[in-house]
mmCIF file of C-alpha atoms in Angstrom:
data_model
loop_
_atom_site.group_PDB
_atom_site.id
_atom_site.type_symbol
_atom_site.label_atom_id
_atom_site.label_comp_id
_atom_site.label_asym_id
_atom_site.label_seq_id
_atom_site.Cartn_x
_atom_site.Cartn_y
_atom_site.Cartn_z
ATOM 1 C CA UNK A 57 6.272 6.215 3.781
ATOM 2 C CA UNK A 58 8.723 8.061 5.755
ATOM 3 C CA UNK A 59 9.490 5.053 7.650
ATOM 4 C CA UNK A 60 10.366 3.119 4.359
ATOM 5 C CA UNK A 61 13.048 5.785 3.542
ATOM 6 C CA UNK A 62 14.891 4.594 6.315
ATOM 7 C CA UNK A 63 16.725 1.926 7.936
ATOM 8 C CA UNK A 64 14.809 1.290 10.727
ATOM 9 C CA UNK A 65 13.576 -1.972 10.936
ATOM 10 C CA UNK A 66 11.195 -2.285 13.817
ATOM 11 C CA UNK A 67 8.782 -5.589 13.647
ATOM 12 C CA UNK A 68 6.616 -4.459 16.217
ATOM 13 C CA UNK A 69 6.442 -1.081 14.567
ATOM 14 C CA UNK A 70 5.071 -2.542 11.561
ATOM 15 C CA UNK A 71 2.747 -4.753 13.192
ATOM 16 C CA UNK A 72 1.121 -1.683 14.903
ATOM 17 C CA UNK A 73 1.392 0.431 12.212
ATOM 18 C CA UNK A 74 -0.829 -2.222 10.069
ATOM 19 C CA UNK A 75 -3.164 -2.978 12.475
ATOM 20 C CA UNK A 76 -3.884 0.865 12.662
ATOM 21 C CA UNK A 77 -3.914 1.126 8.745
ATOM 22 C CA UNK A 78 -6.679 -2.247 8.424
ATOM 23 C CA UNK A 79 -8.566 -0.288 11.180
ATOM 24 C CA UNK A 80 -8.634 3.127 9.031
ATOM 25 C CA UNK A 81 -8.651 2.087 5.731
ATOM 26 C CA UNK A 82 -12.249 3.248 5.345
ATOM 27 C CA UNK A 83 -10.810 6.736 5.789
ATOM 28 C CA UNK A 84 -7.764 6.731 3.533
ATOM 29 C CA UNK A 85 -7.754 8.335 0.364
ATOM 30 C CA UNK A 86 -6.172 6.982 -3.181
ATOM 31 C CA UNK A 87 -2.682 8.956 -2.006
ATOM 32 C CA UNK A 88 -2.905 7.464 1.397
ATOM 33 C CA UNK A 89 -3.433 3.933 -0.110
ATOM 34 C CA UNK A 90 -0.711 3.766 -2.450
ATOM 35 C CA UNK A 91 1.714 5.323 -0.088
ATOM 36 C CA UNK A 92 0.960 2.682 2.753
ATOM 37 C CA UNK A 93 1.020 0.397 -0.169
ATOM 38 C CA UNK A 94 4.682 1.731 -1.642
ATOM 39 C CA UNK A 95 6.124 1.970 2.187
ATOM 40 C CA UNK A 96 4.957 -1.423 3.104
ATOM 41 C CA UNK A 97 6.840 -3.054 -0.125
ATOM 42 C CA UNK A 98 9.594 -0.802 0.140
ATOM 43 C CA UNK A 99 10.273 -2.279 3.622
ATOM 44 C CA UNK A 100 10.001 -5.821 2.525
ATOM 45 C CA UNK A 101 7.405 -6.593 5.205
ATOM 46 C CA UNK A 102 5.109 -9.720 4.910
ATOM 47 C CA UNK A 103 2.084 -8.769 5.850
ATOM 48 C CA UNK A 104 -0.341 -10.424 2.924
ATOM 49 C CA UNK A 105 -3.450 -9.180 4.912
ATOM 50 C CA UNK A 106 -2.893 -5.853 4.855
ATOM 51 C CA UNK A 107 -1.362 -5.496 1.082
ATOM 52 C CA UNK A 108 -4.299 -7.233 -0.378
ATOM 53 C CA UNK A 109 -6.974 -5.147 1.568
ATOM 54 C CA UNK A 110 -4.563 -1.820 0.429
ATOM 55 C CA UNK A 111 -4.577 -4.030 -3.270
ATOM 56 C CA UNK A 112 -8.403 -3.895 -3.270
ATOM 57 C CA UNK A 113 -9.582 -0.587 -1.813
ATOM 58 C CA UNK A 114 -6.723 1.316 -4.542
ATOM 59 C CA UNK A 115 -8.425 -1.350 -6.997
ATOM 60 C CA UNK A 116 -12.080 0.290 -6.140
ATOM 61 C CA UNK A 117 -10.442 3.937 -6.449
ATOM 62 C CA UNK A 118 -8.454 3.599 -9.451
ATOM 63 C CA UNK A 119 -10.318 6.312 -10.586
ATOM 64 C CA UNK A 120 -9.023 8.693 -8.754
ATOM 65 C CA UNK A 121 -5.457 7.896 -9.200
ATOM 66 C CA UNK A 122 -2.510 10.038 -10.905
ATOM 67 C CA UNK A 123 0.024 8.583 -13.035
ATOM 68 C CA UNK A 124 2.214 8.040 -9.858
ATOM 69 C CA UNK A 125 -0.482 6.897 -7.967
ATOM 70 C CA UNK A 126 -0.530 3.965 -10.868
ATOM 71 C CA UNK A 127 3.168 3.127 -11.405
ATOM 72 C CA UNK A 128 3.590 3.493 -7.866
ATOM 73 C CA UNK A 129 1.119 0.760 -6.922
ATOM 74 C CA UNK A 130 1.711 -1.142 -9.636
ATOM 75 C CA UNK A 131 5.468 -1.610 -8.506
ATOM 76 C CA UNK A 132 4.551 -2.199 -4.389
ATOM 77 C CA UNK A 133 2.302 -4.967 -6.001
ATOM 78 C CA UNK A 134 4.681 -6.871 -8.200
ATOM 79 C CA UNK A 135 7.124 -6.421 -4.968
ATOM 80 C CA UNK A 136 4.537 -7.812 -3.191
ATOM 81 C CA UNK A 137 2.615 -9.744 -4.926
ATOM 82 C CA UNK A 138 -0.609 -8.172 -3.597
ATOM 83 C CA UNK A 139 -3.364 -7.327 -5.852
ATOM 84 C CA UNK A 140 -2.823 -10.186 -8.557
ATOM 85 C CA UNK A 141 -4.965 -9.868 -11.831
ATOM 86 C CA UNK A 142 -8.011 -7.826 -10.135
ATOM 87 C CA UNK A 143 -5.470 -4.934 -9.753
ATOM 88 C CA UNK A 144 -3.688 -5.379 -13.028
ATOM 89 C CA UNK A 145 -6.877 -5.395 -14.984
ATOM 90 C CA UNK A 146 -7.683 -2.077 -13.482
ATOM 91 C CA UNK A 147 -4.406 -0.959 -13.987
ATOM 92 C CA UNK A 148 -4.025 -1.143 -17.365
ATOM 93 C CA UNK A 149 -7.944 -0.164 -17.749
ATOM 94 C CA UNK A 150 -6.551 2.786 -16.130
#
């Protein structure tokens, strides 16, 4: 996320950087998800691959999620438009 809070605007960058986060997804935790998620959105980058895969894995952790973890998400994916009615369901399950 730290990336996102700044004005740095590196297209290779965020290529890597999403490569690297599809390989470890496995391995993130809710936090890690929705901050990847928040950063990614916050940037503007297009990268529907890797904001639907984030979409689903916070999706099967919902559970686990705080309040900001929710509204959060829920904001990178109506940025986005990752997620769609799978993740809103859960959402407002939630």
């Amino acid at each position: 996320w730290a990336l996102a809070a700044t004005v740095l605007r590196d297209e290779a960058l965020c290529k890597a950087m999403s490569a690297e986060a599809l390989k470890k997804l496995e391995y993130f935790d809710v936090q890690n998800v929705q901050n990847t998620l928040w950063a990614f959105a916050k940037m503007r980058v297009d990268d529907p691959p890797l904001m639907d895969a984030l979409a689903a894995s916070f999706t099967e952790r919902i559970g686990e999620a705080s309040v900001q973890d929710l509204t959060s998400t829920a904001w990178a994916c109506a940025l986005s438009g990752a997620g769609g009615e799978r993740l809103a369901a859960a959402v407002n399950a939630a």
